[in-house]
Short mmCIF file of C-alpha atoms in Angstrom, two decimals:
data_model
loop_
_atom_site.label_atom_id
_atom_site.label_comp_id
_atom_site.label_asym_id
_atom_site.label_seq_id
_atom_site.Cartn_x
_atom_site.Cartn_y
_atom_site.Cartn_z
CA MET A 1 54.38 -225.52 -39.17
CA GLU A 2 57.95 -224.39 -38.27
CA ASP A 3 56.89 -223.47 -34.74
CA GLU A 4 55.67 -227.04 -34.17
CA LEU A 5 58.96 -228.67 -35.15
CA GLU A 6 60.97 -230.38 -32.45
CA PRO A 7 64.29 -228.69 -31.61
CA SER A 8 66.22 -231.54 -33.29
CA LEU A 9 64.31 -230.98 -36.57
CA ARG A 10 64.70 -227.21 -36.76
CA PRO A 11 66.88 -225.81 -39.55
CA PRO A 12 70.60 -225.41 -38.70
CA THR A 13 70.48 -221.72 -39.63
CA GLN A 14 67.85 -221.12 -36.97
CA ILE A 15 70.02 -222.74 -34.31
CA GLN A 16 73.06 -220.86 -35.62
CA GLY A 17 71.27 -217.53 -35.37
CA ARG A 18 70.09 -218.30 -31.86
CA ILE A 19 73.56 -219.22 -30.54
CA LEU A 20 75.14 -216.17 -32.17
CA LEU A 21 72.42 -213.93 -30.72
CA LEU A 22 72.95 -215.39 -27.25
CA THR A 23 76.71 -214.83 -27.62
CA ILE A 24 76.13 -211.19 -28.57
CA CYS A 25 73.77 -210.64 -25.64
CA ALA A 26 75.96 -212.41 -23.07
CA ALA A 27 79.05 -210.46 -24.13
CA GLY A 28 77.18 -207.18 -24.44
CA ILE A 29 75.30 -207.20 -21.11
CA GLY A 30 78.52 -207.28 -19.12
CA GLY A 31 80.52 -205.37 -21.72
CA THR A 32 79.49 -202.18 -23.47
CA PHE A 33 76.17 -202.19 -21.61
CA GLN A 34 78.17 -201.71 -18.40
CA PHE A 35 80.13 -198.91 -20.05
CA GLY A 36 76.98 -197.00 -21.00
CA TYR A 37 75.24 -197.77 -17.71
CA ASN A 38 78.06 -196.47 -15.54
CA LEU A 39 78.63 -193.53 -17.85
CA SER A 40 75.08 -192.22 -17.43
CA ILE A 41 74.15 -193.44 -13.95
CA ILE A 42 76.42 -190.92 -12.25
CA ASN A 43 74.34 -188.04 -13.60
CA ALA A 44 71.21 -188.63 -11.47
CA PRO A 45 72.80 -188.39 -8.00
CA THR A 46 74.94 -185.34 -8.88
CA SER A 47 73.56 -183.03 -6.20
CA HIS A 48 73.21 -185.83 -3.62
CA ILE A 49 76.85 -186.90 -3.93
CA GLN A 50 78.03 -183.29 -3.87
CA GLU A 51 76.07 -182.74 -0.65
CA PHE A 52 77.44 -185.97 0.82
CA THR A 53 81.01 -184.92 -0.07
CA ASN A 54 80.52 -181.52 1.57
CA GLU A 55 78.89 -182.98 4.68
CA THR A 56 81.63 -185.59 5.04
CA TRP A 57 84.36 -182.97 4.70
CA GLN A 58 82.63 -180.70 7.22
CA ALA A 59 82.26 -183.57 9.70
CA ARG A 60 85.98 -184.27 9.45
CA THR A 61 87.37 -180.73 9.48
CA GLY A 62 84.57 -178.63 10.93
CA GLU A 63 84.50 -176.41 7.81
CA PRO A 64 82.48 -176.77 4.59
CA LEU A 65 84.16 -177.08 1.22
CA PRO A 66 84.21 -173.95 -1.00
CA ASP A 67 82.06 -174.18 -4.11
CA HIS A 68 85.01 -174.42 -6.52
CA LEU A 69 86.46 -177.34 -4.54
CA ILE A 70 83.10 -179.13 -4.53
CA LEU A 71 83.07 -178.74 -8.32
CA LEU A 72 86.63 -180.06 -8.50
CA MET A 73 85.81 -183.07 -6.31
CA TRP A 74 82.77 -183.85 -8.45
CA SER A 75 84.76 -183.61 -11.69
CA LEU A 76 87.31 -186.01 -10.16
CA ILE A 77 84.58 -188.52 -9.28
CA VAL A 78 83.31 -188.36 -12.86
CA SER A 79 86.73 -188.39 -14.54
CA LEU A 80 88.15 -191.27 -12.48
CA TYR A 81 85.88 -193.50 -14.56
CA PRO A 82 87.80 -192.86 -17.82
CA LEU A 83 91.10 -192.97 -15.91
CA GLY A 84 90.20 -196.48 -14.79
CA GLY A 85 89.19 -197.19 -18.38
CA LEU A 86 92.75 -196.29 -19.43
CA PHE A 87 94.18 -198.87 -17.02
CA GLY A 88 91.64 -201.42 -18.25
CA ALA A 89 92.55 -200.77 -21.88
CA LEU A 90 96.22 -201.40 -21.10
CA LEU A 91 95.24 -204.60 -19.31
CA ALA A 92 92.96 -205.85 -22.08
CA GLY A 93 95.67 -206.89 -24.55
CA PRO A 94 97.62 -209.19 -22.21
CA LEU A 95 94.36 -210.65 -20.86
CA ALA A 96 93.04 -211.39 -24.36
CA ILE A 97 96.26 -213.19 -25.28
CA THR A 98 96.81 -215.20 -22.09
CA LEU A 99 93.23 -216.04 -21.04
CA GLY A 100 91.38 -215.78 -24.34
CA ARG A 101 88.49 -213.52 -25.25
CA LYS A 102 85.69 -215.22 -23.32
CA LYS A 103 87.60 -215.90 -20.10
CA SER A 104 88.87 -212.31 -20.06
CA LEU A 105 85.29 -211.00 -20.10
CA LEU A 106 84.38 -213.32 -17.24
CA VAL A 107 87.40 -212.45 -15.07
CA ASN A 108 86.72 -208.78 -15.73
CA ASN A 109 83.63 -208.94 -13.51
CA ILE A 110 85.86 -209.08 -10.42
CA PHE A 111 86.27 -205.30 -10.74
CA VAL A 112 82.49 -204.83 -10.93
CA VAL A 113 81.89 -206.85 -7.76
CA LEU A 114 84.51 -204.88 -5.80
CA ALA A 115 83.12 -201.56 -7.06
CA ALA A 116 79.55 -202.50 -6.11
CA ILE A 117 80.68 -203.30 -2.55
CA LEU A 118 82.46 -199.94 -2.26
CA PHE A 119 79.46 -198.03 -3.60
CA GLY A 120 76.98 -199.85 -1.40
CA PHE A 121 78.82 -199.13 1.87
CA SER A 122 80.27 -195.69 1.07
CA ARG A 123 77.51 -193.71 2.79
CA LYS A 124 77.48 -195.90 5.89
CA ALA A 125 81.26 -195.60 6.14
CA GLY A 126 81.12 -191.83 5.61
CA SER A 127 83.75 -192.00 2.85
CA PHE A 128 83.55 -190.24 -0.51
CA GLU A 129 86.95 -191.84 -1.24
CA MET A 130 85.12 -195.18 -1.56
CA ILE A 131 83.01 -193.64 -4.34
CA MET A 132 86.17 -192.49 -6.10
CA LEU A 133 87.79 -195.92 -5.83
CA GLY A 134 84.59 -197.59 -7.00
CA ARG A 135 84.44 -195.31 -10.05
CA LEU A 136 88.05 -196.19 -10.81
CA LEU A 137 87.28 -199.93 -10.63
CA VAL A 138 84.18 -199.81 -12.84
CA GLY A 139 86.32 -197.80 -15.25
CA VAL A 140 88.90 -200.60 -15.32
CA SER A 141 86.10 -203.06 -16.06
CA ALA A 142 84.76 -200.87 -18.85
CA GLY A 143 88.24 -200.45 -20.33
CA VAL A 144 88.76 -204.20 -20.52
CA SER A 145 85.31 -205.02 -21.92
CA MET A 146 85.26 -202.15 -24.43
CA ASN A 147 88.37 -203.64 -26.06
CA ILE A 148 87.72 -207.35 -25.75
CA GLN A 149 84.01 -207.50 -26.56
CA PRO A 150 84.35 -206.17 -30.16
CA MET A 151 87.37 -208.46 -30.64
CA TYR A 152 85.44 -211.49 -29.36
CA LEU A 153 82.31 -210.81 -31.42
CA GLY A 154 84.22 -209.75 -34.55
CA GLU A 155 86.20 -213.01 -34.48
CA SER A 156 83.10 -215.13 -33.79
CA ALA A 157 80.74 -213.67 -36.40
CA PRO A 158 80.57 -214.90 -40.01
CA LYS A 159 81.91 -212.56 -42.69
CA GLU A 160 78.49 -211.51 -43.98
CA LEU A 161 77.23 -210.60 -40.50
CA ARG A 162 80.39 -209.07 -39.06
CA GLY A 163 79.26 -205.47 -39.64
CA ALA A 164 75.86 -206.03 -38.05
CA VAL A 165 77.39 -207.86 -35.10
CA ALA A 166 79.91 -205.04 -34.65
CA MET A 167 77.05 -202.54 -34.35
CA SER A 168 75.70 -204.53 -31.40
CA SER A 169 78.43 -203.00 -29.21
CA ALA A 170 77.00 -199.54 -29.89
CA ILE A 171 73.46 -200.83 -29.34
CA PHE A 172 74.33 -202.22 -25.92
CA THR A 173 76.11 -198.99 -25.03
CA ALA A 174 72.95 -197.05 -25.87
CA LEU A 175 70.80 -199.53 -23.94
CA GLY A 176 73.06 -199.13 -20.93
CA ILE A 177 72.86 -195.34 -21.14
CA VAL A 178 69.06 -195.35 -21.32
CA MET A 179 68.72 -197.93 -18.55
CA GLY A 180 71.03 -195.92 -16.30
CA GLN A 181 68.94 -192.81 -16.89
CA VAL A 182 65.66 -194.64 -16.24
CA VAL A 183 66.90 -196.36 -13.06
CA GLY A 184 68.16 -192.97 -11.87
CA LEU A 185 64.69 -191.40 -11.89
CA ARG A 186 63.51 -190.15 -8.50
CA GLU A 187 60.59 -192.57 -8.69
CA LEU A 188 63.06 -195.50 -8.79
CA LEU A 189 66.59 -195.26 -7.34
CA GLY A 190 67.17 -191.52 -7.80
CA ASP A 191 65.88 -190.74 -4.32
CA PRO A 192 68.34 -188.81 -2.09
CA GLN A 193 68.60 -191.80 0.25
CA ALA A 194 69.00 -194.47 -2.44
CA TRP A 195 72.03 -193.26 -4.41
CA PRO A 196 74.46 -195.87 -2.91
CA LEU A 197 72.13 -198.61 -4.13
CA LEU A 198 71.85 -196.85 -7.50
CA LEU A 199 75.61 -196.89 -7.99
CA ALA A 200 75.89 -200.48 -6.72
CA SER A 201 73.27 -201.70 -9.23
CA CYS A 202 76.11 -202.20 -11.74
CA LEU A 203 76.42 -205.62 -10.09
CA VAL A 204 73.26 -206.90 -11.84
CA PRO A 205 74.63 -206.91 -15.44
CA GLY A 206 77.84 -208.51 -14.16
CA VAL A 207 75.93 -211.37 -12.53
CA LEU A 208 73.91 -211.91 -15.72
CA GLN A 209 77.10 -212.24 -17.76
CA LEU A 210 78.67 -214.62 -15.26
CA ALA A 211 75.57 -216.82 -15.50
CA SER A 212 75.31 -216.92 -19.30
CA LEU A 213 78.69 -216.47 -21.00
CA PRO A 214 80.32 -219.73 -19.72
CA LEU A 215 77.72 -221.70 -21.73
CA LEU A 216 78.83 -220.16 -25.04
CA PRO A 217 81.87 -220.84 -27.27
CA GLU A 218 85.27 -219.14 -27.34
CA SER A 219 86.37 -217.23 -30.46
CA PRO A 220 87.15 -219.82 -33.19
CA ARG A 221 89.85 -217.56 -34.61
CA TYR A 222 91.60 -217.36 -31.24
CA LEU A 223 91.38 -221.14 -30.74
CA LEU A 224 92.95 -221.92 -34.12
CA ILE A 225 95.50 -219.12 -34.68
CA ASP A 226 96.58 -218.35 -31.12
CA CYS A 227 96.14 -221.76 -29.48
CA GLY A 228 96.64 -224.02 -32.51
CA ASP A 229 93.67 -226.17 -31.43
CA THR A 230 91.89 -227.24 -34.63
CA GLU A 231 89.39 -229.53 -32.89
CA ALA A 232 88.29 -226.83 -30.43
CA CYS A 233 88.00 -224.37 -33.32
CA LEU A 234 85.75 -226.79 -35.25
CA ALA A 235 83.62 -227.38 -32.17
CA ALA A 236 83.16 -223.64 -31.66
CA LEU A 237 82.32 -223.14 -35.35
CA ARG A 238 79.72 -225.92 -35.23
CA GLN A 239 78.17 -224.36 -32.15
CA LEU A 240 78.06 -220.92 -33.78
CA ARG A 241 77.21 -221.91 -37.37
CA GLY A 242 75.25 -225.13 -36.96
CA SER A 243 75.95 -228.32 -38.90
CA GLY A 244 76.38 -226.67 -42.32
CA ASP A 245 79.44 -226.74 -44.56
CA LEU A 246 82.32 -225.16 -42.64
CA ALA A 247 85.04 -226.02 -45.14
CA ARG A 248 85.24 -222.58 -46.76
CA GLU A 249 85.39 -220.69 -43.47
CA LEU A 250 87.95 -223.10 -42.03
CA GLU A 251 90.03 -222.62 -45.18
CA GLU A 252 89.98 -218.84 -44.67
CA LEU A 253 91.07 -219.29 -41.06
CA GLU A 254 93.88 -221.59 -42.15
CA GLU A 255 95.04 -218.96 -44.67
CA GLU A 256 95.17 -216.34 -41.94
CA ARG A 257 96.94 -218.82 -39.67
CA ALA A 258 99.55 -219.46 -42.37
CA ALA A 259 100.06 -215.71 -42.81
CA CYS A 260 100.69 -215.40 -39.06
CA GLN A 261 102.89 -218.51 -38.87
CA GLY A 262 106.14 -217.86 -37.04
CA CYS A 263 104.98 -214.41 -35.87
CA ARG A 264 104.50 -213.41 -32.27
CA ALA A 265 101.87 -211.03 -30.92
CA ARG A 266 102.98 -207.45 -31.49
CA ARG A 267 103.54 -205.06 -28.62
CA PRO A 268 101.69 -201.71 -28.66
CA TRP A 269 104.75 -199.56 -29.36
CA GLU A 270 105.74 -201.82 -32.28
CA LEU A 271 102.63 -200.76 -34.19
CA PHE A 272 104.12 -197.29 -34.66
CA GLN A 273 107.40 -198.68 -36.03
CA HIS A 274 106.08 -200.69 -38.99
CA ARG A 275 105.33 -199.04 -42.30
CA ALA A 276 102.92 -201.87 -43.12
CA LEU A 277 100.65 -200.64 -40.31
CA ARG A 278 100.96 -196.92 -40.97
CA ARG A 279 97.47 -196.29 -42.38
CA GLN A 280 95.81 -198.55 -39.82
CA VAL A 281 97.49 -196.85 -36.86
CA THR A 282 96.77 -193.37 -38.24
CA SER A 283 93.09 -194.22 -38.72
CA LEU A 284 92.92 -195.67 -35.22
CA VAL A 285 94.51 -192.58 -33.63
CA VAL A 286 92.50 -190.01 -35.58
CA LEU A 287 89.07 -191.64 -35.30
CA GLY A 288 89.57 -192.93 -31.75
CA SER A 289 90.48 -189.43 -30.59
CA ALA A 290 87.62 -187.84 -32.53
CA MET A 291 85.12 -190.24 -30.96
CA GLU A 292 85.79 -188.86 -27.49
CA LEU A 293 86.78 -185.29 -28.36
CA CYS A 294 83.44 -184.75 -30.12
CA GLY A 295 81.97 -184.36 -26.61
CA ASN A 296 79.10 -186.81 -26.96
CA ASP A 297 79.93 -189.11 -24.04
CA LEU A 298 80.25 -186.11 -21.72
CA MET A 299 76.60 -185.31 -22.34
CA TYR A 300 75.52 -188.32 -20.30
CA ALA A 301 77.66 -187.56 -17.26
CA TYR A 302 76.96 -183.81 -17.23
CA ALA A 303 73.47 -183.78 -18.75
CA SER A 304 71.82 -182.23 -15.68
CA SER A 305 74.27 -179.33 -15.61
CA VAL A 306 73.96 -178.69 -19.35
CA PHE A 307 70.15 -178.72 -19.32
CA GLN A 308 70.02 -176.46 -16.28
CA LYS A 309 72.37 -174.09 -18.10
CA ALA A 310 69.99 -174.15 -21.07
CA GLY A 311 67.13 -173.03 -18.80
CA VAL A 312 65.26 -176.31 -18.27
CA PRO A 313 63.56 -176.29 -14.82
CA GLU A 314 65.20 -178.57 -12.29
CA ALA A 315 62.07 -180.69 -11.86
CA LYS A 316 62.09 -181.53 -15.58
CA VAL A 317 65.81 -182.15 -15.99
CA GLN A 318 65.70 -185.88 -15.25
CA TYR A 319 63.14 -186.46 -18.00
CA ALA A 320 65.10 -184.40 -20.53
CA THR A 321 68.15 -186.43 -19.56
CA ILE A 322 66.41 -189.65 -20.57
CA GLY A 323 65.90 -188.02 -23.96
CA THR A 324 69.65 -187.87 -24.49
CA GLY A 325 69.76 -191.63 -24.35
CA SER A 326 66.53 -192.47 -26.17
CA CYS A 327 66.42 -189.37 -28.40
CA GLU A 328 62.64 -189.17 -28.18
CA LEU A 329 62.63 -185.57 -29.33
CA LEU A 330 58.92 -185.35 -30.10
CA MET A 331 57.89 -186.56 -26.65
CA ALA A 332 60.21 -184.05 -25.00
CA ILE A 333 58.71 -181.18 -27.00
CA VAL A 334 55.08 -182.24 -26.45
CA SER A 335 55.42 -182.69 -22.68
CA SER A 336 57.16 -179.31 -22.10
CA SER A 337 55.95 -175.76 -21.89
CA PHE A 338 59.19 -173.79 -22.30
CA PRO A 339 60.00 -171.05 -24.84
CA TRP A 340 61.00 -172.26 -28.30
CA THR A 341 64.66 -171.43 -27.71
CA LEU A 342 64.81 -174.11 -25.03
CA TYR A 343 63.29 -176.60 -27.46
CA LEU A 344 66.06 -175.70 -29.90
CA ALA A 345 68.80 -176.28 -27.30
CA VAL A 346 67.42 -179.71 -26.36
CA ALA A 347 66.77 -180.63 -30.03
CA CYS A 348 70.36 -179.80 -31.02
CA ILE A 349 71.69 -182.05 -28.26
CA PHE A 350 69.42 -184.90 -29.34
CA ALA A 351 70.43 -184.46 -33.00
CA SER A 352 74.11 -184.58 -32.04
CA ILE A 353 73.62 -187.82 -30.12
CA LEU A 354 71.63 -189.37 -32.99
CA SER A 355 74.40 -188.66 -35.51
CA PHE A 356 76.98 -190.00 -33.07
CA GLY A 357 75.06 -193.27 -32.72
CA ILE A 358 74.73 -193.69 -36.49
CA GLY A 359 78.45 -193.36 -37.16
CA PRO A 360 81.30 -193.09 -34.64
CA ALA A 361 79.71 -195.09 -31.81
CA GLY A 362 79.25 -198.21 -33.93
CA VAL A 363 82.14 -198.03 -36.38
CA THR A 364 85.08 -196.90 -34.26
CA GLY A 365 84.89 -199.84 -31.86
CA ILE A 366 85.34 -202.41 -34.64
CA LEU A 367 88.27 -200.66 -36.37
CA ALA A 368 90.94 -202.53 -34.42
CA THR A 369 89.30 -205.86 -35.26
CA GLU A 370 88.96 -205.22 -38.99
CA LEU A 371 92.09 -203.21 -39.80
CA PHE A 372 94.69 -205.37 -37.99
CA ASP A 373 95.68 -209.02 -38.32
CA GLN A 374 95.54 -211.58 -35.52
CA MET A 375 99.06 -210.84 -34.26
CA ALA A 376 98.54 -207.06 -34.08
CA ARG A 377 94.88 -207.00 -33.03
CA PRO A 378 95.30 -207.15 -29.20
CA ALA A 379 97.97 -204.43 -29.29
CA ALA A 380 95.79 -202.29 -31.57
CA CYS A 381 92.88 -202.63 -29.14
CA MET A 382 95.16 -201.51 -26.34
CA VAL A 383 96.33 -198.44 -28.29
CA CYS A 384 92.81 -197.49 -29.37
CA GLY A 385 91.34 -198.05 -25.92
CA ALA A 386 94.11 -196.20 -24.10
CA LEU A 387 93.82 -193.25 -26.47
CA MET A 388 90.04 -193.02 -26.17
CA TRP A 389 90.10 -193.24 -22.39
CA ILE A 390 92.85 -190.62 -22.09
CA MET A 391 90.82 -188.23 -24.23
CA LEU A 392 87.65 -188.96 -22.26
CA PHE A 393 89.50 -188.39 -18.98
CA LEU A 394 90.86 -185.03 -20.12
CA VAL A 395 87.57 -183.70 -21.46
CA SER A 396 85.64 -185.07 -18.45
CA LEU A 397 87.97 -183.25 -16.11
CA GLY A 398 87.80 -179.99 -18.04
CA PHE A 399 84.17 -180.03 -19.18
CA PRO A 400 82.63 -178.24 -16.16
CA PHE A 401 85.15 -175.43 -16.50
CA ILE A 402 84.66 -175.23 -20.30
CA MET A 403 80.92 -174.97 -19.68
CA GLU A 404 81.45 -172.11 -17.24
CA ALA A 405 83.72 -170.28 -19.68
CA LEU A 406 81.86 -170.75 -23.00
CA SER A 407 78.26 -171.04 -21.76
CA HIS A 408 75.98 -171.35 -24.81
CA PHE A 409 78.97 -171.77 -27.16
CA LEU A 410 80.03 -174.90 -25.27
CA TYR A 411 79.97 -177.26 -28.27
CA VAL A 412 81.75 -175.01 -30.79
CA PRO A 413 85.19 -176.61 -30.14
CA PHE A 414 83.68 -180.07 -30.53
CA LEU A 415 82.22 -179.06 -33.90
CA GLY A 416 85.70 -178.62 -35.32
CA VAL A 417 86.66 -182.11 -34.14
CA CYS A 418 83.61 -183.63 -35.88
CA VAL A 419 84.39 -181.88 -39.18
CA CYS A 420 88.02 -183.06 -39.14
CA GLY A 421 87.00 -186.63 -38.33
CA ALA A 422 84.45 -186.69 -41.15
CA ILE A 423 86.98 -185.40 -43.69
CA TYR A 424 89.57 -188.00 -42.70
CA THR A 425 87.02 -190.82 -42.86
CA GLY A 426 85.87 -189.82 -46.34
CA LEU A 427 89.39 -189.49 -47.77
CA PHE A 428 91.51 -192.17 -46.09
CA LEU A 429 89.45 -194.96 -44.47
CA PRO A 430 89.02 -198.00 -46.78
CA GLU A 431 85.71 -199.85 -47.13
CA THR A 432 85.61 -203.22 -45.31
CA LYS A 433 82.05 -204.36 -45.93
CA GLY A 434 81.71 -207.92 -47.24
CA LYS A 435 85.44 -208.70 -47.08
CA THR A 436 87.30 -211.29 -45.06
CA LEU A 437 89.87 -210.09 -42.55
CA GLN A 438 92.63 -211.49 -44.77
CA GLU A 439 91.32 -209.55 -47.80
CA ILE A 440 91.20 -206.36 -45.74
CA SER A 441 94.83 -206.93 -44.66
CA GLU A 442 95.93 -207.40 -48.28
CA GLU A 443 94.16 -204.22 -49.40
CA LEU A 444 95.75 -202.20 -46.59
CA HIS A 445 99.15 -203.60 -47.52
CA ARG A 446 98.67 -202.27 -51.06
CA LEU A 447 97.68 -198.86 -49.66
CA ASN A 448 100.72 -198.76 -47.37
CA PHE A 449 103.08 -199.78 -50.18
CA PRO A 450 101.76 -198.06 -53.31
CA ARG A 451 103.61 -198.76 -56.52
CA ARG A 452 105.88 -195.96 -57.56
CA PRO A 453 104.81 -194.34 -60.84
CA GLN A 454 106.87 -195.55 -63.74
CA GLY A 455 108.86 -192.92 -65.69
CA PRO A 456 108.97 -192.75 -69.49
CA THR A 457 110.35 -195.95 -70.96
CA TRP A 458 113.76 -195.54 -72.56
CA ARG A 459 114.11 -197.20 -75.90
CA SER A 460 117.51 -198.06 -77.34
CA PRO A 461 118.28 -197.52 -80.99
CA GLU A 462 117.12 -200.30 -83.26
CA VAL A 463 119.61 -203.16 -83.25
CA ILE A 464 120.63 -204.60 -86.56
CA GLN A 465 120.82 -208.32 -86.06
CA SER A 466 123.88 -208.75 -88.24
CA THR A 467 125.94 -206.33 -86.15
CA GLU A 468 124.48 -207.11 -82.73
CA LEU A 469 127.73 -208.32 -81.21
#
């Protein structure tokens, strides 16, 4: 029986799959899981933090904050997360080049530790500014990991599994969102007195990554192409693939290395200056913007406000909020007793999140890895990350006011963004499934430099050989 075999006698593919799975989990738990966790966890203590902000202001000045300023302060607390993500995205490229993919993810946890300390002591210190700074720091951490994790996993996975491995980033984001919503229940850490501990719980995934990721290999592609270390690349490949034949994969890496020979890593602004990268940059800008402007990520931060606006009783809001992460539509309908119009409002939100998870959430994150070569990939991740975080910051800041203005028509503007993104994807984004990164680069080069159509061929009069001169 296979289960009775000693570890040394187990098939290499089984070991390969186990190491790759551990690499995915170790990168994901402190990467996109943190992004989803911190995105959704701020929803549960909404009213508690608003009360704390008002009480702190009143204790300092002797006067309470007006309602519109409380709303503004709350939108700042929420939107400082994507602003920190913007800084992290700009930091990710240089980190990935100088430290490597794996070390960058490990160093990134410094921001998580600092943020957890600020969150944990904010109430005792009577400072809502500590919450703001903590949100900024976890945003920086998310910005770094959201760019480097797909790069690390995309460069470590074999060609035939690269698409599935890329989807793991979206899976860990969804897991983080659901876990943040569950931990935020009043029965757990959603109690009015426990919100500092709730926010500081982001430390747990960071500790798990620090304990597991050092045991796993660096990206083989980075080791060979960026560092020129063939032996370290082979060692990483053996750890990830087992003891099988690595000749073909090493040959593909050598071809990509030869194509990058003599080239330096591109800077972000240089991507916009090269015609050979025109389609890649356009796809990155259009789909990266659409991912955030579709309004899906805002649902997790402002879920309580949206559901209350839809008429869901306050006591039931926290359970409906979990539905946005898990999309258990049937359970939400069965356990409720509201009019059918409320079911429709909740169902539409769930359907929107389901479609987002199927497409943009999983595909957009891997675009920079698949569409750009090794020299342009870090810069592309910086551009994509910066753009996405800027868009998320702007819509996070304006969402409460859009909700007040449009009420039940809140998602109509986002509908237009989704339609435009779908049209662009169908018409202009090339298929990458089952292709090596070098093959994808060659196909994009052909698309960026199409052959000009030949005009009608001119034929000279027939030449008589005897009078040719």
